[in-house]
Amino acid sequence: MRINLPYLLFIGFAISLSVSCDTDRNIEPPEDSYFLKYYGHEGDQTGVDMIVNSDNTFFLFGTTKLPGKATQLYLVKADARGMVMWEKTYGGLYDDEEARDIEPTSSGGIVMVANIKTVLGDRDIMIMTLDTTGIVIDSSGYSLPGNLDEFANSVSETLNGSFIVSGYTSNVTSKPKPPSQADNDRRDALHVRFFNDLQVYPNSWSHVDGGPGTFDEGIRTIETTADVFYFFGLSNERTLSINNNDFWIVQLGQNGDATGRLIVPGVLTNDETSRSMARGNGFVMIGSSVDASGDSSMYLVKFRNSINFNSTAAGNIEYAKPLSSSGNLSGISIYSSSQFSGYIVLGNERDGNANGDIFLSRVGNNLDQELSPVRIGGVCEDQAGAVIELSDGRIMIIGTIRTGDDCESKMALIKVNRDGKFAK
């Protein structure tokens, strides 16, 4: 099923949908309704990630860019109806910021991580903690020497209230490698740990991971038990080809040292890149598998609850499956459902005309598709951000939808039923 946005917006004004921020003529829908909401003012806004609070309000995280200005971080608090309670921007006047991840903290606040593109042209990591009114408590940055990229994909809180940022660095001189392979080493996976006041842990926890001559990237680090961490990401370690990556998991010890590693051998000629993971009945990673002709499928890998790093990847994998569609499909976000045995998956689907839609579906614990795909989009390129499930089974999606003749970008929040429909 494809949901066409111009039609949706017409129906929305008649019932419960409205465009927020750009107009004072908002129609406040009932709390239990379904909706599509836009957020932002002049210029372009993106939607990347969100938090659902215990009172059914939302924190929506993305970016905003006014014409001729630098891109800044954009945080919106919305009520259960999607109506704006407040909105704030963060960032400098000259550096471009890129929103990556927002998470609740055990202390009752918010932590968010972003990347800063500096005036020198490189990217550095920025991490911030805020209270629930959006006021900054602490902020910090991280970069290695040289005008090279340090890039964050996610932030996770540990059991003792510290934070781990996962991503990559293009400063590949941090580890020794044979000179003959130096030109092939493009990127190393990076995990950096911060105290709860955002001071960087001692150097032992600022690590790069990756073999000589490889392309490696970290997606997320989680603490599975006290002082045992799983570092999820991707690597071309198996093939050493820049366009032939595999999913990976690295086990880290209490000092951040790698104590085990599993490379997931995908299709030999395909490029498998991971984007997100969820912990439910096992650990599930989601991403894309791209073949030699450039055709892409959503790719899912499910690991057992208890991973044996002394065994092979095959001995730890329960299922590894592509999810195909009529277009090119990439996996972006995954959420472990509490309402059924399986996972909600979100991705981007691009047709032959290069138009992109947001793709929503559901898979079981065996990763077989259990819901007819729902496609949300218009005539412009639309992008998925993140998906979550509410306690009653309804689904929330944040993303970026481009509207109007000039395809202006807007942060979008979408609320649908468990089947992806705008109906009870």
C-alpha atoms as one frame of an Amber mdcrd trajectory, in Angstrom:
protein
   0.000   0.000   0.000   1.289   3.445  -0.908   0.092   6.536   0.944   0.144
   9.523  -1.382   0.886  12.674   0.573  -1.045  15.301  -1.374  -4.200  13.203
  -0.939  -3.419  12.617   2.707  -3.041  16.290   3.401  -6.423  17.061   1.839
  -8.129  14.423   3.952  -6.124  15.527   6.979  -7.504  19.020   7.098 -10.979
  17.547   7.020 -10.307  15.275   9.999  -7.153  15.311  12.054  -4.067  16.200
  10.043  -2.420  19.592  10.091   0.811  21.339   9.270   2.410  22.684  12.420
   4.549  25.782  12.898   4.039  27.228   9.425   0.488  28.338  10.175  -1.616
  29.435  13.119  -4.625  27.581  11.727  -3.730  24.253  13.326  -6.610  21.879
  13.949  -5.940  20.027  17.170  -6.874  16.364  16.645  -8.205  14.005  19.320
  -5.467  12.345  21.353  -6.284   8.862  20.043  -6.303   9.883  16.365  -3.801
   9.185  13.622  -1.957  11.968  11.893   0.832  13.338   9.768   2.405  16.527
  11.131   5.055  18.808   9.669   7.442  20.867  11.829   9.542  23.849  10.919
   9.392  27.382   9.625  11.220  28.968   6.706  13.894  26.892   4.987  14.527
  23.164   5.312  14.063  20.893   8.322  14.863  17.188   8.738  13.573  14.535
  11.153  16.142  11.999  12.351  15.174  10.479  15.709  12.663  10.749  18.558
  11.857   9.837  22.153   8.441   8.876  23.494   7.975  10.044  27.086   5.926
   8.331  29.782   3.229  11.042  29.488   2.860  10.320  25.732   4.670  13.485
  24.698   7.512  13.355  22.183  10.958  14.813  21.694  11.676  15.131  17.967
  15.285  15.592  16.854  16.614  16.799  13.534  18.045  19.868  11.838  16.892
  23.221  10.521  18.477  25.448   7.903  17.389  28.952   7.051  18.294  30.284
   3.607  21.908  31.417   3.569  22.544  30.210   7.118  24.389  27.269   8.638
  22.480  24.092   9.499  21.579  23.880  13.192  20.198  21.170  15.424  16.438
  21.305  15.878  14.566  19.888  18.896  10.780  19.910  19.182   8.612  18.814
  22.088   5.160  17.731  20.910   2.130  16.480  22.809   0.265  13.240  22.158
  -1.637  14.920  19.309   1.575  16.041  17.660   0.983  19.684  18.572   4.110
  21.750  19.275   4.737  22.500  22.946   8.087  24.186  22.330  10.968  24.119
  19.846  14.644  25.027  20.180  17.728  25.214  17.972  21.348  24.517  18.907
  24.612  25.170  17.116  27.091  27.775  15.988  26.685  30.522  13.441  29.240
  29.189  10.981  29.529  25.423  11.447  26.962  23.023   9.983  25.488  20.512
  12.441  24.104  17.090  11.548  21.683  15.418  13.974  22.357  11.719  14.563
  20.765  10.284  17.728  18.735  11.235  20.800  18.167   9.037  23.851  16.569
   9.386  27.302  18.923   9.217  30.268  18.527   7.362  33.547  18.678  10.719
  35.358  15.501  11.872  33.624  17.092  14.049  30.966  18.138  13.778  27.340
  21.418  13.014  25.617  21.902  13.787  21.953  24.817  13.382  19.594  25.562
  15.203  16.363  28.349  15.913  13.914  29.806  19.338  13.269  31.198  20.236
   9.869  33.766  22.881  10.725  34.962  25.791   8.621  38.070  23.688   7.875
  35.884  21.144   6.094  36.270  18.206   8.476  33.634  16.744  10.785  33.875
  16.394  14.564  31.601  14.778  17.140  29.403  16.840  19.468  27.529  15.409
  22.456  25.064  17.291  24.679  22.927  16.547  27.721  19.744  18.541  28.313
  16.934  18.706  30.806  13.370  18.056  29.717  12.798  21.749  28.957  15.587
  21.698  26.374  18.125  23.596  28.480  21.706  22.393  27.936  23.293  20.825
  31.020  26.667  19.846  29.547  28.204  19.725  26.100  31.449  18.359  24.753
  33.178  17.463  21.527  35.621  14.870  20.280  38.169  14.850  17.492  41.509
  13.233  16.750  44.507  15.238  15.507  44.409  16.500  11.950  41.677  17.925
   9.766  39.977  14.570   9.280  36.522  13.230  10.036  35.295  11.917  13.371
  31.699  10.919  12.739  29.019   9.830  15.240  26.202   7.431  14.403  24.698
   6.898  17.863  24.975   7.416  21.602  24.136   4.828  24.280  24.007   5.069
  28.053  25.909   2.491  30.105  24.773   0.866  33.338  26.743   3.385  35.426
  25.311   6.438  33.641  28.207   7.159  31.296  27.792   7.423  27.523  29.378
   5.696  24.534  29.367   7.324  21.110  29.822   4.990  18.144  30.876   5.982
  14.660  34.059   6.193  12.622  37.199   8.192  11.978  39.124   8.802   8.781
  42.273   9.265  10.890  43.545   5.774  10.086  47.086   6.444  11.357  46.009
   5.530  14.896  46.910   1.890  14.297  49.911   0.249  12.616  49.526  -1.242
   9.153  51.791  -2.487   6.394  52.827   0.364   4.068  51.639  -1.645   1.085
  48.059  -1.423   2.389  48.106   2.185   3.532  46.182   3.557   0.544  43.375
   1.029   1.068  42.667   2.023   4.666  39.870   4.562   4.429  37.969   4.448
   7.707  38.194   2.934  11.188  35.307   2.202  13.524  35.303   4.464  16.569
  33.835   4.137  20.064  34.382   6.922  22.585  33.193   6.828  26.179  32.212
   9.911  28.188  31.553  10.346  31.884  28.066  11.629  32.727  29.495  15.186
  32.806  30.700  14.515  29.232  34.388  14.469  30.051  36.137  11.890  27.880
  37.188   8.667  29.599  40.923   7.941  29.775  42.562   7.121  26.445  41.984
   3.409  26.945  38.300   3.962  26.065  38.830   6.105  22.978  39.386   3.320
  20.531  39.526   2.693  16.846  38.795  -0.764  15.506  39.635  -2.197  12.117
  42.185  -4.268  10.351  44.999  -3.024   8.097  43.731  -1.823   4.754  40.064
  -2.041   5.745  36.937   0.091   5.751  35.200  -0.088   9.145  32.343   1.774
  10.823  30.601   1.549  14.194  26.818   1.787  14.393  26.008   1.347  18.090
  27.579   0.077  21.317  25.456  -1.415  24.094  26.398  -2.795  27.497  24.913
  -6.289  27.632  26.059  -7.123  31.187  28.284  -5.238  33.614  31.496  -4.250
  31.780  30.698  -6.369  28.718  29.827  -4.419  25.576  28.751  -5.309  22.051
  29.955  -2.963  19.328  27.808  -3.272  16.179  28.945  -2.069  12.792  30.293
  -3.025   9.397  33.638  -3.922   7.843  35.197  -5.090   4.582  37.713  -7.170
   6.527  36.622 -10.358   4.764  37.111  -9.075   1.206  39.261  -5.901   1.517
  37.107  -4.440  -1.250  35.814  -0.934  -0.585  32.359  -1.844  -1.950  32.024
  -5.243  -0.315  31.243  -4.818   3.376  29.720  -7.192   5.920  27.883  -6.721
   9.198  30.036  -7.219  12.284  29.886  -7.432  16.099  32.934  -6.761  18.270
  32.907  -7.652  21.961  34.545  -5.055  24.192  35.839  -5.465  27.735  35.731
  -3.029  30.641  38.539  -0.877  29.182  37.096  -0.803  25.701  39.514  -3.398
  24.355  38.253  -5.827  21.728  37.920  -9.305  23.243  36.046 -11.002  20.404
  34.889 -10.380  16.858  32.300 -11.825  14.486  32.132 -10.946  10.796  28.821
 -11.887   9.201  29.563 -13.311   5.739  26.848 -11.999   3.459  26.446 -12.598
  -0.257  30.023 -12.722  -1.552  29.512 -10.174  -4.338  27.133  -7.899  -2.398
  27.844  -4.875  -0.242  26.086  -5.289   3.125  26.030  -2.144   5.267  24.339
  -1.970   8.668  22.429   1.074   9.889  20.700   0.172  13.153  20.080  -2.622
  15.650  17.466  -3.723  18.179  17.573  -6.046  21.145  14.515  -8.225  21.579
  14.394 -11.975  21.230  18.054 -11.830  20.240  20.045  -9.046  18.607  18.840
  -7.930  15.180  20.790  -5.696  12.804  19.213  -3.918   9.846  20.773  -2.362
   6.782  21.147  -2.923   3.067  22.508  -5.498   0.661  23.523  -4.031  -2.700
  24.388  -6.296  -5.608  26.867  -5.687  -8.412  24.227  -3.975 -10.568  23.361
  -1.510  -7.789  20.012  -3.042  -6.822  19.405  -2.845  -3.071  17.393  -4.951
  -0.620  16.750  -4.437   3.061  19.014  -6.862   4.916  18.341  -8.311   8.384
  20.570 -10.465  10.573  19.410 -11.967  13.862  21.898 -13.202  16.453  21.199
 -15.405  19.430  20.617 -13.855  22.852  23.892 -15.313  24.082  26.736 -14.831
  21.605  29.780 -17.092  21.702  32.690 -15.138  20.263  34.842 -18.276  20.302
  32.515 -19.809  17.740  31.849 -18.919  14.113  29.378 -16.300  12.948  27.216
 -19.071  11.507  27.035 -20.679  14.943  25.618 -17.458  16.416  23.222 -16.393
  13.680  19.622 -17.558  13.819  18.499 -15.888  10.597  19.964 -13.680   7.859
  17.471 -12.578   5.229  16.932  -9.912   2.585  13.601  -8.133   2.334  12.968
  -7.118  -1.252  10.457  -4.777  -2.850   9.526  -3.447  -6.259  12.141  -0.693
  -5.932  15.540  -0.309  -4.339  15.053  -0.761  -0.605  17.426   0.130   2.236
  16.933  -0.576   5.940  17.149   2.426   8.277  15.522   1.645  11.652  14.208
  -1.371  13.567  12.116  -1.666  16.737  11.454  -4.760  18.848   7.698  -5.076
  19.295   6.002  -5.715  22.631   2.666  -6.325  20.896   3.613  -9.262  18.668
   6.528 -11.649  18.236   8.769  -9.732  15.918  10.049  -6.371  14.788   8.864
  -3.210  13.052  11.185  -2.201  10.219  11.567   1.156   8.526  13.475   1.996
   5.389  13.809   4.037   2.246  12.503   2.801  -1.084  13.518   4.368  -4.369
  11.743   3.682  -7.650  13.130   3.722 -11.171  12.656   7.496 -11.376  14.848
   7.984  -8.282  11.861   9.182  -6.222  12.119   8.019  -2.626   9.380   6.918
  -0.241   9.376   5.946   3.425   8.856   2.181   3.681   7.180   0.529   6.708
   6.694  -3.165   7.358   6.797  -5.819  10.062   8.763  -9.075  10.360   8.432
 -12.020  12.726  11.097 -13.487  14.972  12.227 -15.571  11.993  12.553 -12.299
   9.980   9.831 -13.316   7.524   7.701 -10.377   6.395   4.309 -10.344   8.151
   2.824  -7.035   6.983   2.140  -5.795   3.486   4.512  -2.863   2.956   3.223
   0.645   3.542   4.857   3.371   1.486   4.543   6.990   2.540   5.645   9.770
   0.232   4.952  12.246  -2.501   6.616  13.174  -5.771   9.844  14.320  -4.094
  12.568  12.422  -2.261  11.378  11.497   1.271  13.566   9.906   3.925  12.946
   7.670   6.917  14.391   8.605  10.300  13.283   6.231  13.056  10.340   4.042
  14.081   8.954   3.139  17.499   5.905   1.324  18.830   3.601   2.806  21.454
   2.316   0.725  24.374  -1.035   0.209  22.629   0.562  -1.099  19.430   0.294
   2.058  17.353   3.376   3.047  15.365   5.214   6.371  15.295   7.555   7.367
  12.471   9.813  10.388  12.247  11.353  11.359   8.944  11.842  14.034   6.341
   9.157  14.774   3.754   9.704  17.199   0.888   6.724  19.271  -0.144   5.719
  21.921  -2.652   6.971  22.700  -6.125  10.503  23.277  -4.823  10.485  20.097
  -2.660  11.224  21.977   0.562  12.214  19.610   3.387  10.142  19.364   6.567
  10.481  17.292   9.700   7.497  14.936   9.754   5.870  12.916  12.538   3.516
  10.144  11.466   1.168   8.155  13.704  -0.494   5.043  12.252  -2.127   1.899
  13.576  -0.244  -1.402  13.956  -0.932  -2.170  10.283   0.503   1.133   9.107
  -2.862   2.695   8.306  -4.442   6.035   9.226  -7.500   4.335  10.715  -8.725
   2.796  13.958
